[in-house]
CSV table of C-alpha atoms in Angstrom, one decimal:
chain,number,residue,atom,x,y,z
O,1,UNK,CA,-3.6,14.0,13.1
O,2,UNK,CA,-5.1,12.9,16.4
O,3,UNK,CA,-2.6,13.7,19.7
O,4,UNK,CA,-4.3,10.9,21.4
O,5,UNK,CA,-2.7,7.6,21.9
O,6,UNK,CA,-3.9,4.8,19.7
O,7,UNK,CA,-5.9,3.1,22.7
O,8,UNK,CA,-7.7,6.3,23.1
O,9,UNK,CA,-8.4,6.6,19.0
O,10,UNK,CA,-9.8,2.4,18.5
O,11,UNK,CA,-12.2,3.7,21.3
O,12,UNK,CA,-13.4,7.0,20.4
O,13,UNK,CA,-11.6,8.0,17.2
O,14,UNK,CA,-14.0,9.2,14.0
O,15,UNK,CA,-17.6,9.8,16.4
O,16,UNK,CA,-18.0,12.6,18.8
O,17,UNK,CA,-21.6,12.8,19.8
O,18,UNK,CA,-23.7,16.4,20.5
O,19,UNK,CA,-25.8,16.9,23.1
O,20,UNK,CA,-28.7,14.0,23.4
O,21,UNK,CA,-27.0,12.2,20.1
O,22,UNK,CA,-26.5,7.9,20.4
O,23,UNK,CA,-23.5,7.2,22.0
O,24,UNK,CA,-22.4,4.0,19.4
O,25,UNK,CA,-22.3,5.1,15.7
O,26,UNK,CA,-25.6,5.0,14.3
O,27,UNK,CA,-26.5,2.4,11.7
O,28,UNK,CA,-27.9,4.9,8.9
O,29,UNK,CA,-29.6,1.7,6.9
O,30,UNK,CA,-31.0,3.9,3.8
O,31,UNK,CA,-30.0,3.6,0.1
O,32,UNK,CA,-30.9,7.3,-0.4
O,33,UNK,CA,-31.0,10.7,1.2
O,34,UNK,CA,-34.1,13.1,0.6
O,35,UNK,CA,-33.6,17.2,-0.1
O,36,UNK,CA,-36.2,19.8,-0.8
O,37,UNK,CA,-34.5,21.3,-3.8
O,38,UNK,CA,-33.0,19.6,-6.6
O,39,UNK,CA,-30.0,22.9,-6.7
O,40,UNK,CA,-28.9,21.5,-3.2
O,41,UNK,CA,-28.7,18.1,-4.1
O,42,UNK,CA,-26.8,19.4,-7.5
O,43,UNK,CA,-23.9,20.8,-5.8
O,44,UNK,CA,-23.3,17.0,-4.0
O,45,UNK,CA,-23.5,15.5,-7.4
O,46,UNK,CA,-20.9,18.7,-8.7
O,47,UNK,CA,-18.9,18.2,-5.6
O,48,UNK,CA,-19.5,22.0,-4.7
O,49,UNK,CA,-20.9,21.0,-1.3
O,50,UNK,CA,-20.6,17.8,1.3
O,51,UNK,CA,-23.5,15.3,2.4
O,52,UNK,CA,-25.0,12.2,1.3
O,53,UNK,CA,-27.6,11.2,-1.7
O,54,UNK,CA,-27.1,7.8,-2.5
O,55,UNK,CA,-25.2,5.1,-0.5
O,56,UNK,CA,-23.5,3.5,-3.1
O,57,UNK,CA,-21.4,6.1,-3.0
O,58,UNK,CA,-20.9,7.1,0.4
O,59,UNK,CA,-23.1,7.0,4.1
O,60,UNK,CA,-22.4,8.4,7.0
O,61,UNK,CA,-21.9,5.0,9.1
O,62,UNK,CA,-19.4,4.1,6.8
O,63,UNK,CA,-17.8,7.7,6.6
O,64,UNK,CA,-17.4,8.0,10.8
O,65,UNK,CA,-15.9,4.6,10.7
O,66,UNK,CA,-13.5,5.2,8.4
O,67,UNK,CA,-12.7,8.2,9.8
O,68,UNK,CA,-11.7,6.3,13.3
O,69,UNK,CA,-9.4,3.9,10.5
O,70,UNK,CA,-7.8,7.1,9.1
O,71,UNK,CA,-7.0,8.1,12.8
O,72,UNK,CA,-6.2,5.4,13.9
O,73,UNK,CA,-2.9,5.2,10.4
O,74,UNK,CA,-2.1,9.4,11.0
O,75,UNK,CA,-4.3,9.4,7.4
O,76,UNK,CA,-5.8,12.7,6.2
O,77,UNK,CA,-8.7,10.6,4.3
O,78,UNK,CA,-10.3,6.8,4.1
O,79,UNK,CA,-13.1,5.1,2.8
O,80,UNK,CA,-14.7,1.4,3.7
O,81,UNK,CA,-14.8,-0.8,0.7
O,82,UNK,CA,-16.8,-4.5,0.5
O,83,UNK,CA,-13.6,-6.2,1.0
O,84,UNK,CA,-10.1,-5.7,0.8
O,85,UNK,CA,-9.9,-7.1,-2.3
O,86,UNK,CA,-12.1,-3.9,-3.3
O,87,UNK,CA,-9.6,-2.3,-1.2
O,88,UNK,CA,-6.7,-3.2,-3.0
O,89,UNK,CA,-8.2,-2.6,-6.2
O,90,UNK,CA,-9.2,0.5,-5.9
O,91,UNK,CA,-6.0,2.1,-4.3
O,92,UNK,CA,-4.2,0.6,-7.9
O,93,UNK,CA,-6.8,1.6,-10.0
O,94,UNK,CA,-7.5,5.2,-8.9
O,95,UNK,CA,-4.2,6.5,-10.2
O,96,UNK,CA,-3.3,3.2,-12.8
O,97,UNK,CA,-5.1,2.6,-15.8
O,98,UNK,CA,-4.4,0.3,-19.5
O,99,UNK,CA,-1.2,0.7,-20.4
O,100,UNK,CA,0.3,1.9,-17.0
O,101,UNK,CA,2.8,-0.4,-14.9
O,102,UNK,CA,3.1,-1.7,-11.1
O,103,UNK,CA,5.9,-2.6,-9.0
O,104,UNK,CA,4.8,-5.3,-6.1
O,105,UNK,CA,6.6,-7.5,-3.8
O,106,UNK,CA,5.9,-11.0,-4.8
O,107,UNK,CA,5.1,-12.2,-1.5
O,108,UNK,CA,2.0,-11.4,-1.0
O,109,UNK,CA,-2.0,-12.8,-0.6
O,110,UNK,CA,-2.9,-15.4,-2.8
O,111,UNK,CA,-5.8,-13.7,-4.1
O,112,UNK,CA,-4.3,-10.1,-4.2
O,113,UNK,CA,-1.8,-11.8,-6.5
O,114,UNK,CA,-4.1,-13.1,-8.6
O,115,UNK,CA,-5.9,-10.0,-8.6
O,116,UNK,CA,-2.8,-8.2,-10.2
O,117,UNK,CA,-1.6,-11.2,-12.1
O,118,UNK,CA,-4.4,-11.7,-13.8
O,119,UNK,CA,-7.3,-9.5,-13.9
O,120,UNK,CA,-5.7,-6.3,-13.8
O,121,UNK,CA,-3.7,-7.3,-16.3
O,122,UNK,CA,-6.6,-8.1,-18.5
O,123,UNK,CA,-7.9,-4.9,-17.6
O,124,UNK,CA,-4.4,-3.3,-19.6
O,125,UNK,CA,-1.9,-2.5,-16.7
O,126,UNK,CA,1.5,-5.1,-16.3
O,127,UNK,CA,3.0,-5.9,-12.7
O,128,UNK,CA,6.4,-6.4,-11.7
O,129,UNK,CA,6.9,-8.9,-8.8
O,130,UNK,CA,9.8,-8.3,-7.0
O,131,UNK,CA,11.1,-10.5,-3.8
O,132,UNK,CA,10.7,-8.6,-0.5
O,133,UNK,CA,14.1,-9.1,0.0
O,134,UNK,CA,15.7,-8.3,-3.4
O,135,UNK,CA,18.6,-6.1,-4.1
O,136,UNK,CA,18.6,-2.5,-4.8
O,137,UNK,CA,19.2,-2.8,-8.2
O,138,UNK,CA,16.8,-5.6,-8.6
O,139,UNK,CA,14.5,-3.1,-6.9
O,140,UNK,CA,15.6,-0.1,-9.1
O,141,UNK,CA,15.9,-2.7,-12.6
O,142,UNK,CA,11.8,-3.4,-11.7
O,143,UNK,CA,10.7,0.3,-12.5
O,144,UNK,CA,9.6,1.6,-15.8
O,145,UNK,CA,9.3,5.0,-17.2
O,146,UNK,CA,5.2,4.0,-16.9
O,147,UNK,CA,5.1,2.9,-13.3
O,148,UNK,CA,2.5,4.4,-11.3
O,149,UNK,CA,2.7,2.6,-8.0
O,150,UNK,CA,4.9,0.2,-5.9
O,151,UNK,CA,2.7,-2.2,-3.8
O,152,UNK,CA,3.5,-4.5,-0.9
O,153,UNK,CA,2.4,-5.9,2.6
O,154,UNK,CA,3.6,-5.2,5.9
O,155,UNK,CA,3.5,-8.7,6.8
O,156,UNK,CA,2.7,-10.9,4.0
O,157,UNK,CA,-0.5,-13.5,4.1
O,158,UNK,CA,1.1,-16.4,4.6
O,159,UNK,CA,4.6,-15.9,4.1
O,160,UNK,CA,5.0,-13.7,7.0
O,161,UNK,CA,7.5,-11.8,5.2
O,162,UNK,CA,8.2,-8.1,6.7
O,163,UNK,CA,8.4,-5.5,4.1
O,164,UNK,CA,11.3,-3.2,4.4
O,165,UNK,CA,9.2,-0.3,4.2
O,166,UNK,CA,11.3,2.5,4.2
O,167,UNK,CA,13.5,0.9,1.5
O,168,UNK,CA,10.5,0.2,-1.0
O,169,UNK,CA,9.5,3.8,0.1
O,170,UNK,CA,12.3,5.2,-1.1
O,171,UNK,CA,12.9,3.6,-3.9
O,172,UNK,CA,9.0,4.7,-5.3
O,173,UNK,CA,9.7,8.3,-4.1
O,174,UNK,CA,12.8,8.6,-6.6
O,175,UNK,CA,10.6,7.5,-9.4
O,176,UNK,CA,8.0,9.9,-8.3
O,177,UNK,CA,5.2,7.1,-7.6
O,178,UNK,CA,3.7,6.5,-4.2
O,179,UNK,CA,4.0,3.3,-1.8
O,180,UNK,CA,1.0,1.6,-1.3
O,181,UNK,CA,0.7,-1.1,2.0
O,182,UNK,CA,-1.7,-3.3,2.6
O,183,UNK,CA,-1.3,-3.3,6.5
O,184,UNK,CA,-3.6,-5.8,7.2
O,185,UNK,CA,-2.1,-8.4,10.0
O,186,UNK,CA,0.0,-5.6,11.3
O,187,UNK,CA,-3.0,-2.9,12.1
O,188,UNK,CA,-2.3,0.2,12.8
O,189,UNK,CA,-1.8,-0.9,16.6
O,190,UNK,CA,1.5,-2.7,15.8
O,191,UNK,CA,2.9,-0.4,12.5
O,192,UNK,CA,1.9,2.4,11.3
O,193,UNK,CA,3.6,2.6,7.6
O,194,UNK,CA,3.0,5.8,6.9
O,195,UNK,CA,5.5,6.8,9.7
O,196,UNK,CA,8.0,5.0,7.8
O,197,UNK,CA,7.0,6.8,4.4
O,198,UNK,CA,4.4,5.3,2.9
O,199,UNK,CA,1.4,6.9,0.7
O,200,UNK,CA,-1.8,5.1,0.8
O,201,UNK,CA,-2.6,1.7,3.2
O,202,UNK,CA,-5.0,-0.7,2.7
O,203,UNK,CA,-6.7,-3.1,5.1
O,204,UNK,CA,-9.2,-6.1,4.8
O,205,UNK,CA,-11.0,-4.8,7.6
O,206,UNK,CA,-12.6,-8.6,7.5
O,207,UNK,CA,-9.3,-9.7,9.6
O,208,UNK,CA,-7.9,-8.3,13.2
O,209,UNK,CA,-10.5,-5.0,12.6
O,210,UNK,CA,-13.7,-6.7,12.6
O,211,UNK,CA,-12.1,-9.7,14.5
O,212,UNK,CA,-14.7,-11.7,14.7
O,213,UNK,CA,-15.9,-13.3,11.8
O,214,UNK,CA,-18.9,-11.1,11.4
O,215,UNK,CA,-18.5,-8.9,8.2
O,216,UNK,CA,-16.3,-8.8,5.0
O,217,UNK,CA,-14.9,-5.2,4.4
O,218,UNK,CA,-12.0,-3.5,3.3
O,219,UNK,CA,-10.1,0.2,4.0
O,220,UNK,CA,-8.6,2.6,1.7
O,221,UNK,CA,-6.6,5.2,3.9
O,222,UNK,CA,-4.4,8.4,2.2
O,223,UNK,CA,-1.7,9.9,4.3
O,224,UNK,CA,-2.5,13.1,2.3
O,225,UNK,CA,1.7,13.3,1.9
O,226,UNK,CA,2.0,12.4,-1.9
O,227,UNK,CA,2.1,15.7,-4.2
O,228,UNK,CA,0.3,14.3,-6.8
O,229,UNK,CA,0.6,18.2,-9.1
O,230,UNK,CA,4.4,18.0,-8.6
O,231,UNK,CA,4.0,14.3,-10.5
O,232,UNK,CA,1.3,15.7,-12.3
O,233,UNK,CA,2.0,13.8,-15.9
O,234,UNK,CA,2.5,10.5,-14.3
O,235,UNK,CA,-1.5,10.8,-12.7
O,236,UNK,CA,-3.7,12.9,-15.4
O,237,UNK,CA,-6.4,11.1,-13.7
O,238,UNK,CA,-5.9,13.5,-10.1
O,239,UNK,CA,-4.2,16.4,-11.9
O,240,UNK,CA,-6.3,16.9,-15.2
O,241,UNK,CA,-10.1,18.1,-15.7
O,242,UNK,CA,-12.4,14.9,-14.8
O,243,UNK,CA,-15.3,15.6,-17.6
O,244,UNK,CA,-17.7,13.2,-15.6
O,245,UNK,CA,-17.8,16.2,-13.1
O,246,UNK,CA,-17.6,19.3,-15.3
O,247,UNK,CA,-13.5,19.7,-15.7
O,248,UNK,CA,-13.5,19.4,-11.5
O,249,UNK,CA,-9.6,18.8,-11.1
O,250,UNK,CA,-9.2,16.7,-7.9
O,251,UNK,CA,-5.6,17.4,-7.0
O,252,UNK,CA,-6.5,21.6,-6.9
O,253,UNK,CA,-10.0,21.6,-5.6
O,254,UNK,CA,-9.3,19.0,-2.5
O,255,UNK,CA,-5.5,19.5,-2.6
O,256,UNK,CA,-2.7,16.4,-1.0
O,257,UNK,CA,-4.9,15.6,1.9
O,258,UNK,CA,-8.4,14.8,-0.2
O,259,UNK,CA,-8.0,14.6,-3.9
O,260,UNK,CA,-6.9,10.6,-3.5
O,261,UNK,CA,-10.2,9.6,-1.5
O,262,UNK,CA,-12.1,12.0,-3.4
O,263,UNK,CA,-11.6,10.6,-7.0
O,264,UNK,CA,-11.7,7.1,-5.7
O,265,UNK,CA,-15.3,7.9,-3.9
O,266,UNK,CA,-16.9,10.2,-6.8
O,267,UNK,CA,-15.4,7.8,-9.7
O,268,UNK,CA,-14.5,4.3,-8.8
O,269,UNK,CA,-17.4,3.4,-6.1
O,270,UNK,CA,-19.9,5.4,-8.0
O,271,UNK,CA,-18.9,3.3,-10.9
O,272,UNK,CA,-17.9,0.0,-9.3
O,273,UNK,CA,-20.7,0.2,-6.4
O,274,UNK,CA,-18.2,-2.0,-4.1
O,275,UNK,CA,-19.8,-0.4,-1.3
O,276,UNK,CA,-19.5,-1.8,2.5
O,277,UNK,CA,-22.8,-1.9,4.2
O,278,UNK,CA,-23.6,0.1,6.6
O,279,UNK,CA,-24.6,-2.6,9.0
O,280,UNK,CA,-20.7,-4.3,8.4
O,281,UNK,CA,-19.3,-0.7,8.8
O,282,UNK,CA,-21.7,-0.9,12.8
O,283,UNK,CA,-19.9,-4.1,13.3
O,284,UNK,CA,-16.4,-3.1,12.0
O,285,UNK,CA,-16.5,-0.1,14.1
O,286,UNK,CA,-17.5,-2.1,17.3
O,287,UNK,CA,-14.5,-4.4,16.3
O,288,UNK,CA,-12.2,-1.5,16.2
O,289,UNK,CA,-13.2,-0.5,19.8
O,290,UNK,CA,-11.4,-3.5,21.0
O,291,UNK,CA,-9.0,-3.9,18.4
O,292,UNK,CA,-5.7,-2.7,20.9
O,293,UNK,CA,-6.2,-5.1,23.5
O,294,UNK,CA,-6.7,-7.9,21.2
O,295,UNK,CA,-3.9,-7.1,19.0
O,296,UNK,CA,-1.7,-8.4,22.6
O,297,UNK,CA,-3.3,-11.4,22.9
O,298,UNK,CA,-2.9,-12.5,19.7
O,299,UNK,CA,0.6,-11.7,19.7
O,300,UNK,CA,0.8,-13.2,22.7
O,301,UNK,CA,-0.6,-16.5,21.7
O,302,UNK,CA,1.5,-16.3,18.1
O,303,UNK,CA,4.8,-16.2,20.2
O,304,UNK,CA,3.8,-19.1,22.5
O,305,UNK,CA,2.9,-21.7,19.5
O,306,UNK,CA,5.8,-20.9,17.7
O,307,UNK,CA,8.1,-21.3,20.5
O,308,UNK,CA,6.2,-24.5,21.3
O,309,UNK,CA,6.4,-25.8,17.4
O,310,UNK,CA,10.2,-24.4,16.9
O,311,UNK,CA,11.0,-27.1,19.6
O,312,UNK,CA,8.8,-30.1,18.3
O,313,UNK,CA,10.8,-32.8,16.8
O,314,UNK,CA,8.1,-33.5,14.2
O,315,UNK,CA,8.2,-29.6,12.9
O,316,UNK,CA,10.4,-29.4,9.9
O,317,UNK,CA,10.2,-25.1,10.2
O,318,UNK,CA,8.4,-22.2,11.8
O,319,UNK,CA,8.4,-18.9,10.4
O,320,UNK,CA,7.2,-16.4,13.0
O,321,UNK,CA,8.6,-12.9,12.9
O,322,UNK,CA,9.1,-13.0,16.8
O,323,UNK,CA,11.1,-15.6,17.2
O,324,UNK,CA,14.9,-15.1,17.6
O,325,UNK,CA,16.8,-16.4,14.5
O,326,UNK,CA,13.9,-15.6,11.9
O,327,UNK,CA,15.1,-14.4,9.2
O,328,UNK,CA,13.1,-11.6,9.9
O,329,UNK,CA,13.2,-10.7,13.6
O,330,UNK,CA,15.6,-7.7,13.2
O,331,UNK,CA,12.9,-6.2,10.6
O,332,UNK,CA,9.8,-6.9,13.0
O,333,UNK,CA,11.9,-5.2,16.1
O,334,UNK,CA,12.2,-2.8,13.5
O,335,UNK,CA,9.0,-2.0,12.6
O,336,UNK,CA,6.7,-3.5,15.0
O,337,UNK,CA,8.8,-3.4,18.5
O,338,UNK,CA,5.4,-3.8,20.2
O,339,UNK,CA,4.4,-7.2,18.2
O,340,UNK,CA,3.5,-8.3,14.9
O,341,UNK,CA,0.4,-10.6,14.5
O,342,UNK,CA,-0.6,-13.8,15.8
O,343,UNK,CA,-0.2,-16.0,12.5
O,344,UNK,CA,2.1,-19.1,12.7
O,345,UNK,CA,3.1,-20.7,9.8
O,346,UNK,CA,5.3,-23.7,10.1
O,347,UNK,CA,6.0,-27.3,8.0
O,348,UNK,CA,6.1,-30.9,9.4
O,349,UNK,CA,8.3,-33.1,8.1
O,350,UNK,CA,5.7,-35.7,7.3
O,351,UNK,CA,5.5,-33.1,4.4
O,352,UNK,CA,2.0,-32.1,2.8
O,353,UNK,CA,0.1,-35.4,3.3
O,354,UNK,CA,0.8,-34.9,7.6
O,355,UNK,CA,0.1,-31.3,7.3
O,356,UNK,CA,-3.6,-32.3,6.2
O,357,UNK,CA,-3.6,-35.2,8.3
O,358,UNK,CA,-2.5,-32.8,11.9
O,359,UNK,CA,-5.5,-30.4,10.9
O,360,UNK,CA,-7.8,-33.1,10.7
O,361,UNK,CA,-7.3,-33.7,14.3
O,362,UNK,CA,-7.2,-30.4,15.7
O,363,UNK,CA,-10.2,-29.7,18.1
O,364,UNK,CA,-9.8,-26.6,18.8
O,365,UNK,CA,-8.5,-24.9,15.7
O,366,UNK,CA,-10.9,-25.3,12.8
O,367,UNK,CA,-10.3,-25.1,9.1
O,368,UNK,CA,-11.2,-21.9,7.9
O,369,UNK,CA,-10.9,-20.2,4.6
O,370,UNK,CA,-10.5,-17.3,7.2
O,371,UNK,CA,-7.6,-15.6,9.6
O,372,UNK,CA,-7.1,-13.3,12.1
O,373,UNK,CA,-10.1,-13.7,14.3
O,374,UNK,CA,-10.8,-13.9,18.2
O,375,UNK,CA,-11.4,-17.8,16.8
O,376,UNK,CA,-8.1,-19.8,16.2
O,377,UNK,CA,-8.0,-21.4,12.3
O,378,UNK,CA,-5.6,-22.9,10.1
O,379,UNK,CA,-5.3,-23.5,6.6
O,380,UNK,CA,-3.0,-25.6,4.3
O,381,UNK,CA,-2.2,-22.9,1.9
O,382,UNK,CA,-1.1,-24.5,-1.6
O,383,UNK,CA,-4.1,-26.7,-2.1
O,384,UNK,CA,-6.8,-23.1,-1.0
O,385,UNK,CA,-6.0,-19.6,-1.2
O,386,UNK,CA,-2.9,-20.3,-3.4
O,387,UNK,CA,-4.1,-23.0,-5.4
O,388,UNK,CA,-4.3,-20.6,-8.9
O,389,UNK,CA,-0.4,-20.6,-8.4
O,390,UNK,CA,2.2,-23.0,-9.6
O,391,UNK,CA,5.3,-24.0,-7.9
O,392,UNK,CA,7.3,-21.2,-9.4
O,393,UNK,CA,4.8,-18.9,-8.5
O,394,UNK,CA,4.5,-20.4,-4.7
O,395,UNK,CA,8.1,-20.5,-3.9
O,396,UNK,CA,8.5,-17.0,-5.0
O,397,UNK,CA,5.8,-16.3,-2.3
O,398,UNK,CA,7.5,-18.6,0.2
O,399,UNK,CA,4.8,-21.4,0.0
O,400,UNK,CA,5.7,-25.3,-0.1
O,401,UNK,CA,3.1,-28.0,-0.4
O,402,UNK,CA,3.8,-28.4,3.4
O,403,UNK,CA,3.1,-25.2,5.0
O,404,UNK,CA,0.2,-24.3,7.5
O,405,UNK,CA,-0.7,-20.9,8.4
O,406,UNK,CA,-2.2,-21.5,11.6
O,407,UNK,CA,-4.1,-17.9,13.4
O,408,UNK,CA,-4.1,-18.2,17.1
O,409,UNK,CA,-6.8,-16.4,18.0
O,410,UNK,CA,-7.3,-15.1,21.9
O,411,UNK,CA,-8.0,-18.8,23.7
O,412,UNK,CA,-5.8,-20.0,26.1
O,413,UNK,CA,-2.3,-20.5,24.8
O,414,UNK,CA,-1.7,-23.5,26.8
O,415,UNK,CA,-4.9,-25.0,25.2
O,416,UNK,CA,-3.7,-24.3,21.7
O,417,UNK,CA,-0.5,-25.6,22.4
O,418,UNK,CA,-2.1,-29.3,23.7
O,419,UNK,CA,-4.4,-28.7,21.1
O,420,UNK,CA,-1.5,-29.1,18.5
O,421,UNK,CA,0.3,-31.4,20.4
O,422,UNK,CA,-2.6,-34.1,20.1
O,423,UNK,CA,-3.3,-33.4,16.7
O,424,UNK,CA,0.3,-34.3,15.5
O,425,UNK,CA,0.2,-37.5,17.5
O,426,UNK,CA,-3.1,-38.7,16.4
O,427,UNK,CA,-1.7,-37.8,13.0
O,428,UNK,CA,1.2,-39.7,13.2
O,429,UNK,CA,-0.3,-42.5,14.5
O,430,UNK,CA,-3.3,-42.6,12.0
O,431,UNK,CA,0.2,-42.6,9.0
């Protein structure tokens, strides 16, 4: 793990250039690698020896790239996916298959819930959706003797519910299962869940990594912590002779701190191809480099709209983790005493039909299927991302018809704020 401090690591973390090497990580835009003997390139394809032969698999943009992610979590291992959909996939289905069982907090992305819902489960493995805030037996009640994995966000999209990560941490621990976090509006520069015990994190790097719009992507990261041999009938897949590479057994030959990264490189993106490019990975890692300082300004600009909307007469709600009197405030100082992310989302009492109507107005927000970029963007919720639920399904993820998930991006707070301002008189006045 890197002794440097974090502002240091989004810099200069996974690229150290020789003598007369490019400064910037080089875009290595090849599909394929040439060798002079088919034995050398054998041992890649056995695993016997490191290197690159095919990007679909791995390149080194992507690899140094990912290795700045992994630094920048106190990971052992990572690998860039196409988006964090991929991302989020992939972390479940490396150590889940048919028939196998996941625990995950209910209050989470629209489309990662949909992604466990329903297409996992067609692929054979059931979920469990818990509330974030639950009771420990409701917690304990959710686990089967099949689980393989508990699953949740550190601040979930658009709830902006905070994940009581140590709890959930704990609780997959006793049932010999890792935690995975999708970490995505925190970044690593505001929480770093593996400090706070858990296994694997997962990132759209599309958000507050890239952070400016340019190129989907998604992070797998392994804190290398997780005995997978001393669990070793509850993951066969790391802990038992993979025939697609000659009986290799991941756990042994690459050990805590590789075999999870490993198996989901040399199986599932060999297999799945859901490959970032390596011209997104150039752009993520530029992101990255400035990733710190925008991380305050966003913040920054989160806690100034809420403040302004928790005091508007025409706001039914806010929920923003930094305000004093959220319900969770005491989590956030918690977890993320330096911040949390600069999402808003709040309801007007005008309900959903003024909601639509205020972001009509807005000039300087636009509406985006999109969030957490330099660029400020809202979105009403229940009618895009979250459409594919019902109202059961959205309350349990703390969504009504009138909710907004506003991103402030790094403008001028004061313009956001008269921004909004306008928008809800126009709206008002157009009703």
């Amino acid at each position: 793990m890197s002794t440097q401090r974090i502002e240091t690591v989004c810099v200069q973390g996974g690229y150290t250039p020789g003598n007369g090497e490019p400064r910037q990580i080089p875009i290595i835009q090849s599909t394929t690698f040439r060798y002079e003997t088919s034995e050398a390139m054998g041992k890649l394809f056995n695993l016997e020896a490191s290197g690159y032969f095919y990007t679909r698999l791995t390149n080194p943009t992507n690899d140094r790239v990912a290795a700045r992610i992994a630094a920048l979590e106190g990971g052992t291992a990572a690998m860039l996916t196409s988006s964090g959909q991929a991302a989020n996939f992939f972390a479940v289905f490396n150590i889940a298959q048919a028939g196998d069982h996941v625990v995950s907090s209910a209050s989470i992305y629209g489309g990662t819930y949909n992604l466990f819902a329903v297409t996992m489960k067609k692929m054979g493995i059931d979920f469990t959706f818990v509330s974030p805030d639950c009771t420990d037996e409701e917690l304990e009640a959710a686990f089967r003797p099949n689980t393989k994995a508990v699953f949740g966000e550190t601040i979930a999209n658009p709830a902006l519910t905070i994940l009581d990560i140590e709890r959930f941490a704990d609780a997959a621990h006793r049932h010999g299962v890792p935690l995975i976090v999708d970490n995505t509006f925190a970044t690593p520069v505001n929480c770093r869940p593996f400090e706070w015990g858990a296994d694997i994190v997962t990132h759209s790097t599309t958000k507050y990594m890239d952070g400016h719009g340019a190129g989907v992507g998604g992070a797998v990261v392994d804190s290398g912590r997780f005995d997978w041999l001393a669990h070793a009938e509850k993951f066969p897949g790391l802990t038992e002779p993979d025939e697609s590479y000659h009986g290799l057994v991941y756990a042994k030959q690459f050990g805590n701190a590789g075999a999870f990264i490993t198996k989901a490189t040399a199986q599932l993106m060999r297999d799945f191809g859901s490959i970032q490019s390596p011209q997104n990975a150039f752009l993520l890692g530029l992101g990255l480099e400035s990733l710190h300082l925008r991380m305050k300004q966003h913040c920054k600009n989160g806690q100034a709209v809420a403040e302004f909307l928790a005091g508007h007469p025409d706001v039914a709600w806010v929920r923003y983790p930094g305000l004093p009197g959220d319900r969770y405030y005491e989590r956030a100082r918690k977890y993320m005493p330096e911040g949390t992310c600069g999402v808003v989302s709040f309801g007007l009492k005008g309900g959903r039909a003024l909601a639509e109507a205020v972001m009509k107005e807005l000039k300087v927000a636009s509406i985006e299927t999109h969030v957490a970029d330099a660029r400020t963007c809202c979105l009403h919720p229940a009618s895009t991302t979250h459409r594919q639920m019902n109202d059961a399904e959205l309350a349990a993820c703390g969504i009504g018809p009138e909710l907004v998930r506003y991103s402030c991006g790094i403008e001028s707070a004061e313009d956001l704020i008269a921004d909004l301002a306008q928008a809800i008189e126009a709206a008002k006045k157009a009703a």
